[in-house]
């Protein structure tokens, strides 16, 4: 039985990624319990467990209601801002859902928040608000060095891995990426396929790490051409990829 990975839409632009077969499901970052309960009921699925990447309300607000109904484990970073009965996990931990033959590794990826974690297996990465297609999360709590290191960890995963981000931000991220590097032929080609998906209301996600490594400027902070663009834009000498990351994030925040 192959596992389906379905985006349950929530709020304006969130996806609650749901991995399931014909019987069991695991959900990632259920910010809204109602849409999840509806999907589980429609497909007659039992909830095996919940993965949480970070404490923001649009990622955790559904977990208590879901846990009450299903009495399932909730895996989350150690952060008292997250409600519910948690099984806290840290980098290097392995999480198994035997009924779905799933096994995830945990990566510690602070930057968007100080306790953000990501989950991956050989095929799929659930990266919360750390990595977006063509972008990354806002730096609410961490430092540029922390965020740069977190993205470097993700960059080390296999190119073919599918990247499941929590938000549909690809269009606005494309606008910024295209502003930073106008006339990039790979970015132009990406826009055509993006427009084709979005005009049919299809998610732009998942992406792949190969696509992100090719096109996402936030994964290029160690590249000389981007550092040159940043040096000109901010009229300063670039001495490290961490500094590049901080400047690029600042630029995007004011774009
Ligand atoms: Zn967030």
PDB file of C-alpha atoms and ligand atoms in Angstrom:
ATOM      1  CA  UNK A   1       0.000   0.000   0.000  1.00  0.00           C
ATOM      2  CA  UNK A   2       1.517   3.299  -1.002  1.00  0.00           C
ATOM      3  CA  UNK A   3       1.212   6.242   1.313  1.00  0.00           C
ATOM      4  CA  UNK A   4      -0.658   9.296   0.075  1.00  0.00           C
ATOM      5  CA  UNK A   5       0.417  12.727   1.235  1.00  0.00           C
ATOM      6  CA  UNK A   6      -2.552  15.050   1.086  1.00  0.00           C
ATOM      7  CA  UNK A   7      -2.610  18.807   1.751  1.00  0.00           C
ATOM      8  CA  UNK A   8      -5.575  19.700   3.958  1.00  0.00           C
ATOM      9  CA  UNK A   9      -6.066  23.433   3.462  1.00  0.00           C
ATOM     10  CA  UNK A  10      -6.415  25.600   6.567  1.00  0.00           C
ATOM     11  CA  UNK A  11      -6.605  29.339   7.294  1.00  0.00           C
ATOM     12  CA  UNK A  12      -5.567  31.500   4.320  1.00  0.00           C
ATOM     13  CA  UNK A  13      -2.588  29.637   2.984  1.00  0.00           C
ATOM     14  CA  UNK A  14      -1.642  26.775   5.359  1.00  0.00           C
ATOM     15  CA  UNK A  15      -1.374  23.134   4.384  1.00  0.00           C
ATOM     16  CA  UNK A  16      -1.831  20.461   7.038  1.00  0.00           C
ATOM     17  CA  UNK A  17       0.084  17.625   5.389  1.00  0.00           C
ATOM     18  CA  UNK A  18      -1.645  14.301   6.018  1.00  0.00           C
ATOM     19  CA  UNK A  19       0.125  11.015   5.324  1.00  0.00           C
ATOM     20  CA  UNK A  20      -2.235   8.080   5.035  1.00  0.00           C
ATOM     21  CA  UNK A  21      -3.185   4.739   3.537  1.00  0.00           C
ATOM     22  CA  UNK A  22      -6.754   3.401   3.530  1.00  0.00           C
ATOM     23  CA  UNK A  23      -6.841   3.009   7.329  1.00  0.00           C
ATOM     24  CA  UNK A  24      -4.359   5.170   9.203  1.00  0.00           C
ATOM     25  CA  UNK A  25      -3.115   8.760   9.089  1.00  0.00           C
ATOM     26  CA  UNK A  26      -0.409  10.963  10.523  1.00  0.00           C
ATOM     27  CA  UNK A  27      -0.811  14.757  10.380  1.00  0.00           C
ATOM     28  CA  UNK A  28       1.807  17.477  10.493  1.00  0.00           C
ATOM     29  CA  UNK A  29       1.143  20.819  12.227  1.00  0.00           C
ATOM     30  CA  UNK A  30      -2.646  20.685  12.635  1.00  0.00           C
ATOM     31  CA  UNK A  31      -3.456  24.334  13.318  1.00  0.00           C
ATOM     32  CA  UNK A  32      -7.189  23.734  12.769  1.00  0.00           C
ATOM     33  CA  UNK A  33      -8.798  20.546  14.166  1.00  0.00           C
ATOM     34  CA  UNK A  34     -12.053  20.837  12.217  1.00  0.00           C
ATOM     35  CA  UNK A  35     -10.632  20.431   8.728  1.00  0.00           C
ATOM     36  CA  UNK A  36      -8.545  17.476   9.913  1.00  0.00           C
ATOM     37  CA  UNK A  37     -11.487  15.729  11.624  1.00  0.00           C
ATOM     38  CA  UNK A  38     -13.566  16.244   8.500  1.00  0.00           C
ATOM     39  CA  UNK A  39     -10.892  14.702   6.274  1.00  0.00           C
ATOM     40  CA  UNK A  40     -10.348  11.737   8.637  1.00  0.00           C
ATOM     41  CA  UNK A  41     -14.061  11.087   8.826  1.00  0.00           C
ATOM     42  CA  UNK A  42     -14.584  11.394   5.053  1.00  0.00           C
ATOM     43  CA  UNK A  43     -11.842   8.870   4.394  1.00  0.00           C
ATOM     44  CA  UNK A  44     -12.590   6.661   7.457  1.00  0.00           C
ATOM     45  CA  UNK A  45      -9.065   7.062   8.801  1.00  0.00           C
ATOM     46  CA  UNK A  46      -7.731   6.526  12.332  1.00  0.00           C
ATOM     47  CA  UNK A  47      -5.193   9.070  13.522  1.00  0.00           C
ATOM     48  CA  UNK A  48      -1.920   7.359  14.493  1.00  0.00           C
ATOM     49  CA  UNK A  49      -0.003  10.433  15.541  1.00  0.00           C
ATOM     50  CA  UNK A  50       0.818  14.117  15.117  1.00  0.00           C
ATOM     51  CA  UNK A  51       4.095  15.810  14.233  1.00  0.00           C
ATOM     52  CA  UNK A  52       4.653  19.420  15.359  1.00  0.00           C
ATOM     53  CA  UNK A  53       7.442  21.605  13.962  1.00  0.00           C
ATOM     54  CA  UNK A  54       7.046  24.710  16.153  1.00  0.00           C
ATOM     55  CA  UNK A  55       4.812  26.510  18.606  1.00  0.00           C
ATOM     56  CA  UNK A  56       2.972  29.029  16.383  1.00  0.00           C
ATOM     57  CA  UNK A  57      -0.826  28.864  16.706  1.00  0.00           C
ATOM     58  CA  UNK A  58      -1.407  27.979  13.068  1.00  0.00           C
ATOM     59  CA  UNK A  59       0.669  24.832  13.629  1.00  0.00           C
ATOM     60  CA  UNK A  60      -0.544  23.674  17.073  1.00  0.00           C
ATOM     61  CA  UNK A  61      -4.072  24.938  17.767  1.00  0.00           C
ATOM     62  CA  UNK A  62      -5.740  21.721  16.611  1.00  0.00           C
ATOM     63  CA  UNK A  63      -3.615  19.237  18.467  1.00  0.00           C
ATOM     64  CA  UNK A  64      -5.442  19.108  21.822  1.00  0.00           C
ATOM     65  CA  UNK A  65      -8.822  18.422  20.198  1.00  0.00           C
ATOM     66  CA  UNK A  66      -7.309  15.771  17.926  1.00  0.00           C
ATOM     67  CA  UNK A  67      -5.409  14.141  20.781  1.00  0.00           C
ATOM     68  CA  UNK A  68      -8.588  14.046  22.901  1.00  0.00           C
ATOM     69  CA  UNK A  69     -10.466  12.241  20.188  1.00  0.00           C
ATOM     70  CA  UNK A  70      -7.741   9.789  19.129  1.00  0.00           C
ATOM     71  CA  UNK A  71      -5.504   9.507  22.209  1.00  0.00           C
ATOM     72  CA  UNK A  72      -2.519   9.504  19.862  1.00  0.00           C
ATOM     73  CA  UNK A  73       1.089  10.586  20.478  1.00  0.00           C
ATOM     74  CA  UNK A  74       2.080  14.146  19.624  1.00  0.00           C
ATOM     75  CA  UNK A  75       5.756  14.575  18.759  1.00  0.00           C
ATOM     76  CA  UNK A  76       7.038  18.099  19.278  1.00  0.00           C
ATOM     77  CA  UNK A  77      10.095  20.112  20.250  1.00  0.00           C
ATOM     78  CA  UNK A  78      10.627  20.757  23.937  1.00  0.00           C
ATOM     79  CA  UNK A  79       8.819  24.106  24.223  1.00  0.00           C
ATOM     80  CA  UNK A  80       6.355  24.995  26.970  1.00  0.00           C
ATOM     81  CA  UNK A  81       4.418  27.186  24.523  1.00  0.00           C
ATOM     82  CA  UNK A  82       3.081  24.003  22.852  1.00  0.00           C
ATOM     83  CA  UNK A  83      -0.082  22.583  24.516  1.00  0.00           C
ATOM     84  CA  UNK A  84      -1.104  18.941  24.887  1.00  0.00           C
ATOM     85  CA  UNK A  85       0.523  15.756  26.159  1.00  0.00           C
ATOM     86  CA  UNK A  86       3.741  15.823  24.197  1.00  0.00           C
ATOM     87  CA  UNK A  87       6.447  13.350  23.395  1.00  0.00           C
ATOM     88  CA  UNK A  88       9.304  15.812  23.056  1.00  0.00           C
ATOM     89  CA  UNK A  89      11.937  15.032  20.452  1.00  0.00           C
ATOM     90  CA  UNK A  90      15.317  16.451  19.531  1.00  0.00           C
ATOM     91  CA  UNK A  91      17.842  16.212  16.741  1.00  0.00           C
ATOM     92  CA  UNK A  92      18.874  12.616  16.103  1.00  0.00           C
ATOM     93  CA  UNK A  93      15.659  11.084  17.439  1.00  0.00           C
ATOM     94  CA  UNK A  94      13.765   8.600  15.292  1.00  0.00           C
ATOM     95  CA  UNK A  95       9.950   8.396  15.216  1.00  0.00           C
ATOM     96  CA  UNK A  96       8.184   5.266  13.976  1.00  0.00           C
ATOM     97  CA  UNK A  97       4.619   4.735  12.833  1.00  0.00           C
ATOM     98  CA  UNK A  98       4.733   0.994  12.179  1.00  0.00           C
ATOM     99  CA  UNK A  99       1.158   0.707  10.879  1.00  0.00           C
ATOM    100  CA  UNK A 100       2.139   3.021   8.001  1.00  0.00           C
ATOM    101  CA  UNK A 101       5.738   1.720   7.766  1.00  0.00           C
ATOM    102  CA  UNK A 102       6.946   5.284   8.350  1.00  0.00           C
ATOM    103  CA  UNK A 103      10.107   6.262  10.146  1.00  0.00           C
ATOM    104  CA  UNK A 104      11.196   9.900  10.536  1.00  0.00           C
ATOM    105  CA  UNK A 105      14.417  11.538  11.633  1.00  0.00           C
ATOM    106  CA  UNK A 106      14.366  14.803  13.565  1.00  0.00           C
ATOM    107  CA  UNK A 107      16.503  17.816  12.639  1.00  0.00           C
ATOM    108  CA  UNK A 108      16.958  20.827  14.933  1.00  0.00           C
ATOM    109  CA  UNK A 109      16.409  23.921  12.779  1.00  0.00           C
ATOM    110  CA  UNK A 110      16.204  27.087  14.906  1.00  0.00           C
ATOM    111  CA  UNK A 111      15.827  30.458  13.202  1.00  0.00           C
ATOM    112  CA  UNK A 112      12.116  31.041  12.557  1.00  0.00           C
ATOM    113  CA  UNK A 113      11.681  30.154  16.232  1.00  0.00           C
ATOM    114  CA  UNK A 114      14.296  29.014  18.734  1.00  0.00           C
ATOM    115  CA  UNK A 115      12.932  25.464  19.042  1.00  0.00           C
ATOM    116  CA  UNK A 116      11.827  24.726  15.468  1.00  0.00           C
ATOM    117  CA  UNK A 117      12.421  21.149  14.278  1.00  0.00           C
ATOM    118  CA  UNK A 118      11.928  19.379  10.936  1.00  0.00           C
ATOM    119  CA  UNK A 119      11.054  15.762  10.168  1.00  0.00           C
ATOM    120  CA  UNK A 120      12.298  13.685   7.241  1.00  0.00           C
ATOM    121  CA  UNK A 121      12.720  10.200   5.872  1.00  0.00           C
ATOM    122  CA  UNK A 122      14.518   9.201   2.665  1.00  0.00           C
ATOM    123  CA  UNK A 123      11.767  10.606   0.441  1.00  0.00           C
ATOM    124  CA  UNK A 124      10.062  13.463   2.228  1.00  0.00           C
ATOM    125  CA  UNK A 125      10.872  16.511   4.333  1.00  0.00           C
ATOM    126  CA  UNK A 126       8.329  18.299   6.516  1.00  0.00           C
ATOM    127  CA  UNK A 127       9.984  21.605   7.201  1.00  0.00           C
ATOM    128  CA  UNK A 128       7.279  23.749   8.840  1.00  0.00           C
ATOM    129  CA  UNK A 129       8.178  27.425   8.491  1.00  0.00           C
ATOM    130  CA  UNK A 130      11.945  26.926   8.088  1.00  0.00           C
ATOM    131  CA  UNK A 131      12.169  26.377   4.333  1.00  0.00           C
ATOM    132  CA  UNK A 132       9.559  27.544   1.820  1.00  0.00           C
ATOM    133  CA  UNK A 133       9.629  27.000  -1.908  1.00  0.00           C
ATOM    134  CA  UNK A 134      11.927  29.801  -3.168  1.00  0.00           C
ATOM    135  CA  UNK A 135      12.045  31.312   0.328  1.00  0.00           C
ATOM    136  CA  UNK A 136      12.348  30.713   4.051  1.00  0.00           C
ATOM    137  CA  UNK A 137      10.476  31.647   7.196  1.00  0.00           C
ATOM    138  CA  UNK A 138      10.760  34.991   8.946  1.00  0.00           C
ATOM    139  CA  UNK A 139      13.486  35.201  11.545  1.00  0.00           C
ATOM    140  CA  UNK A 140      11.281  35.802  14.609  1.00  0.00           C
ATOM    141  CA  UNK A 141      13.510  34.403  17.348  1.00  0.00           C
ATOM    142  CA  UNK A 142      16.791  33.061  16.024  1.00  0.00           C
ATOM    143  CA  UNK A 143      19.935  34.694  14.693  1.00  0.00           C
ATOM    144  CA  UNK A 144      21.119  34.792  11.086  1.00  0.00           C
ATOM    145  CA  UNK A 145      23.859  32.289  11.978  1.00  0.00           C
ATOM    146  CA  UNK A 146      21.336  29.859  13.493  1.00  0.00           C
ATOM    147  CA  UNK A 147      18.991  30.137  10.515  1.00  0.00           C
ATOM    148  CA  UNK A 148      21.845  29.768   8.024  1.00  0.00           C
ATOM    149  CA  UNK A 149      23.011  26.614   9.821  1.00  0.00           C
ATOM    150  CA  UNK A 150      19.468  25.221   9.867  1.00  0.00           C
ATOM    151  CA  UNK A 151      19.104  25.712   6.112  1.00  0.00           C
ATOM    152  CA  UNK A 152      22.537  24.141   5.604  1.00  0.00           C
ATOM    153  CA  UNK A 153      21.320  21.018   7.442  1.00  0.00           C
ATOM    154  CA  UNK A 154      18.343  20.784   5.088  1.00  0.00           C
ATOM    155  CA  UNK A 155      20.571  21.405   2.082  1.00  0.00           C
ATOM    156  CA  UNK A 156      22.534  18.257   2.977  1.00  0.00           C
ATOM    157  CA  UNK A 157      19.505  16.009   2.404  1.00  0.00           C
ATOM    158  CA  UNK A 158      19.205  14.129  -0.927  1.00  0.00           C
ATOM    159  CA  UNK A 159      18.298  16.226  -3.990  1.00  0.00           C
ATOM    160  CA  UNK A 160      15.299  14.056  -4.812  1.00  0.00           C
ATOM    161  CA  UNK A 161      13.655  14.546  -1.409  1.00  0.00           C
ATOM    162  CA  UNK A 162      10.194  16.123  -1.593  1.00  0.00           C
ATOM    163  CA  UNK A 163       9.862  19.341   0.349  1.00  0.00           C
ATOM    164  CA  UNK A 164       6.559  19.857   2.171  1.00  0.00           C
ATOM    165  CA  UNK A 165       6.338  23.406   3.530  1.00  0.00           C
ATOM    166  CA  UNK A 166       3.410  24.630   5.638  1.00  0.00           C
ATOM    167  CA  UNK A 167       2.467  27.688   3.572  1.00  0.00           C
ATOM    168  CA  UNK A 168       1.570  28.442  -0.034  1.00  0.00           C
ATOM    169  CA  UNK A 169       4.007  31.332  -0.377  1.00  0.00           C
ATOM    170  CA  UNK A 170       5.672  30.262  -3.621  1.00  0.00           C
ATOM    171  CA  UNK A 171       4.231  33.031  -5.815  1.00  0.00           C
ATOM    172  CA  UNK A 172       5.326  35.879  -3.539  1.00  0.00           C
ATOM    173  CA  UNK A 173       8.684  34.190  -2.957  1.00  0.00           C
ATOM    174  CA  UNK A 174       9.125  33.961  -6.724  1.00  0.00           C
ATOM    175  CA  UNK A 175       8.517  37.714  -7.034  1.00  0.00           C
ATOM    176  CA  UNK A 176      11.337  38.363  -4.572  1.00  0.00           C
ATOM    177  CA  UNK A 177      13.716  35.772  -6.082  1.00  0.00           C
ATOM    178  CA  UNK A 178      13.102  37.315  -9.505  1.00  0.00           C
ATOM    179  CA  UNK A 179      13.741  40.792  -8.100  1.00  0.00           C
ATOM    180  CA  UNK A 180      17.075  39.663  -6.621  1.00  0.00           C
ATOM    181  CA  UNK A 181      18.125  37.849  -9.812  1.00  0.00           C
ATOM    182  CA  UNK A 182      16.161  39.287 -12.756  1.00  0.00           C
ATOM    183  CA  UNK A 183      16.242  37.431 -16.076  1.00  0.00           C
ATOM    184  CA  UNK A 184      17.325  34.095 -14.585  1.00  0.00           C
ATOM    185  CA  UNK A 185      16.185  31.580 -17.210  1.00  0.00           C
ATOM    186  CA  UNK A 186      15.569  28.791 -14.650  1.00  0.00           C
ATOM    187  CA  UNK A 187      13.373  31.126 -12.582  1.00  0.00           C
ATOM    188  CA  UNK A 188      11.394  32.115 -15.690  1.00  0.00           C
ATOM    189  CA  UNK A 189      10.803  28.460 -16.560  1.00  0.00           C
ATOM    190  CA  UNK A 190       9.733  27.752 -12.965  1.00  0.00           C
ATOM    191  CA  UNK A 191       7.171  30.585 -13.158  1.00  0.00           C
ATOM    192  CA  UNK A 192       5.425  28.977 -16.127  1.00  0.00           C
ATOM    193  CA  UNK A 193       4.901  25.694 -14.298  1.00  0.00           C
ATOM    194  CA  UNK A 194       3.928  27.565 -11.109  1.00  0.00           C
ATOM    195  CA  UNK A 195       1.297  29.601 -12.978  1.00  0.00           C
ATOM    196  CA  UNK A 196      -0.066  26.455 -14.593  1.00  0.00           C
ATOM    197  CA  UNK A 197      -0.590  24.847 -11.162  1.00  0.00           C
ATOM    198  CA  UNK A 198      -1.934  27.914  -9.395  1.00  0.00           C
ATOM    199  CA  UNK A 199      -4.384  28.822 -12.188  1.00  0.00           C
ATOM    200  CA  UNK A 200      -6.057  25.471 -11.450  1.00  0.00           C
ATOM    201  CA  UNK A 201      -5.903  26.114  -7.670  1.00  0.00           C
ATOM    202  CA  UNK A 202      -3.411  23.266  -7.302  1.00  0.00           C
ATOM    203  CA  UNK A 203      -0.753  23.534  -4.570  1.00  0.00           C
ATOM    204  CA  UNK A 204       2.691  24.549  -5.788  1.00  0.00           C
ATOM    205  CA  UNK A 205       4.013  21.976  -3.290  1.00  0.00           C
ATOM    206  CA  UNK A 206       5.727  19.694  -2.715  1.00  0.00           C
ATOM    207  CA  UNK A 207       8.914  21.094  -4.137  1.00  0.00           C
ATOM    208  CA  UNK A 208      12.128  19.090  -4.315  1.00  0.00           C
ATOM    209  CA  UNK A 209      15.431  19.892  -2.741  1.00  0.00           C
ATOM    210  CA  UNK A 210      16.994  19.888  -6.225  1.00  0.00           C
ATOM    211  CA  UNK A 211      14.624  22.707  -7.261  1.00  0.00           C
ATOM    212  CA  UNK A 212      15.283  24.642  -4.068  1.00  0.00           C
ATOM    213  CA  UNK A 213      19.047  24.250  -4.383  1.00  0.00           C
ATOM    214  CA  UNK A 214      18.833  25.556  -7.953  1.00  0.00           C
ATOM    215  CA  UNK A 215      16.403  28.449  -7.410  1.00  0.00           C
ATOM    216  CA  UNK A 216      15.967  29.422  -3.760  1.00  0.00           C
ATOM    217  CA  UNK A 217      18.187  32.462  -3.055  1.00  0.00           C
ATOM    218  CA  UNK A 218      18.156  31.676   0.686  1.00  0.00           C
ATOM    219  CA  UNK A 219      20.103  28.487  -0.130  1.00  0.00           C
ATOM    220  CA  UNK A 220      22.687  30.497  -2.098  1.00  0.00           C
ATOM    221  CA  UNK A 221      24.151  32.596   0.697  1.00  0.00           C
ATOM    222  CA  UNK A 222      27.559  30.955   0.184  1.00  0.00           C
ATOM    223  CA  UNK A 223      27.559  31.767  -3.559  1.00  0.00           C
ATOM    224  CA  UNK A 224      29.749  34.552  -4.905  1.00  0.00           C
ATOM    225  CA  UNK A 225      27.176  35.922  -7.379  1.00  0.00           C
ATOM    226  CA  UNK A 226      24.557  36.423  -4.669  1.00  0.00           C
ATOM    227  CA  UNK A 227      27.127  37.878  -2.271  1.00  0.00           C
ATOM    228  CA  UNK A 228      28.065  40.400  -4.981  1.00  0.00           C
ATOM    229  CA  UNK A 229      24.413  41.419  -5.429  1.00  0.00           C
ATOM    230  CA  UNK A 230      24.063  41.855  -1.639  1.00  0.00           C
ATOM    231  CA  UNK A 231      27.318  43.809  -1.361  1.00  0.00           C
ATOM    232  CA  UNK A 232      26.057  46.277  -3.992  1.00  0.00           C
ATOM    233  CA  UNK A 233      22.536  46.514  -2.573  1.00  0.00           C
ATOM    234  CA  UNK A 234      23.686  47.150   1.014  1.00  0.00           C
ATOM    235  CA  UNK A 235      26.986  48.834   0.174  1.00  0.00           C
ATOM    236  CA  UNK A 236      29.002  46.631   2.507  1.00  0.00           C
ATOM    237  CA  UNK A 237      31.676  43.982   2.276  1.00  0.00           C
ATOM    238  CA  UNK A 238      30.320  40.437   2.639  1.00  0.00           C
ATOM    239  CA  UNK A 239      32.517  38.376   4.901  1.00  0.00           C
ATOM    240  CA  UNK A 240      30.435  35.272   5.580  1.00  0.00           C
ATOM    241  CA  UNK A 241      27.425  33.335   4.301  1.00  0.00           C
ATOM    242  CA  UNK A 242      25.722  34.048   7.651  1.00  0.00           C
ATOM    243  CA  UNK A 243      26.043  37.783   6.947  1.00  0.00           C
ATOM    244  CA  UNK A 244      24.604  37.193   3.443  1.00  0.00           C
ATOM    245  CA  UNK A 245      21.666  35.358   4.963  1.00  0.00           C
ATOM    246  CA  UNK A 246      20.947  38.197   7.407  1.00  0.00           C
ATOM    247  CA  UNK A 247      21.003  40.793   4.620  1.00  0.00           C
ATOM    248  CA  UNK A 248      18.877  38.724   2.258  1.00  0.00           C
ATOM    249  CA  UNK A 249      16.299  38.085   5.019  1.00  0.00           C
ATOM    250  CA  UNK A 250      16.238  41.818   5.818  1.00  0.00           C
ATOM    251  CA  UNK A 251      15.761  42.646   2.124  1.00  0.00           C
ATOM    252  CA  UNK A 252      12.837  40.218   1.840  1.00  0.00           C
ATOM    253  CA  UNK A 253      11.250  41.554   5.042  1.00  0.00           C
ATOM    254  CA  UNK A 254      11.135  45.036   3.462  1.00  0.00           C
ATOM    255  CA  UNK A 255      10.290  43.929  -0.086  1.00  0.00           C
TER     256      UNK A 255
HETATM  257 ZN1  LIG B   1       5.605  29.884  12.219  1.00  0.00          ZN
END
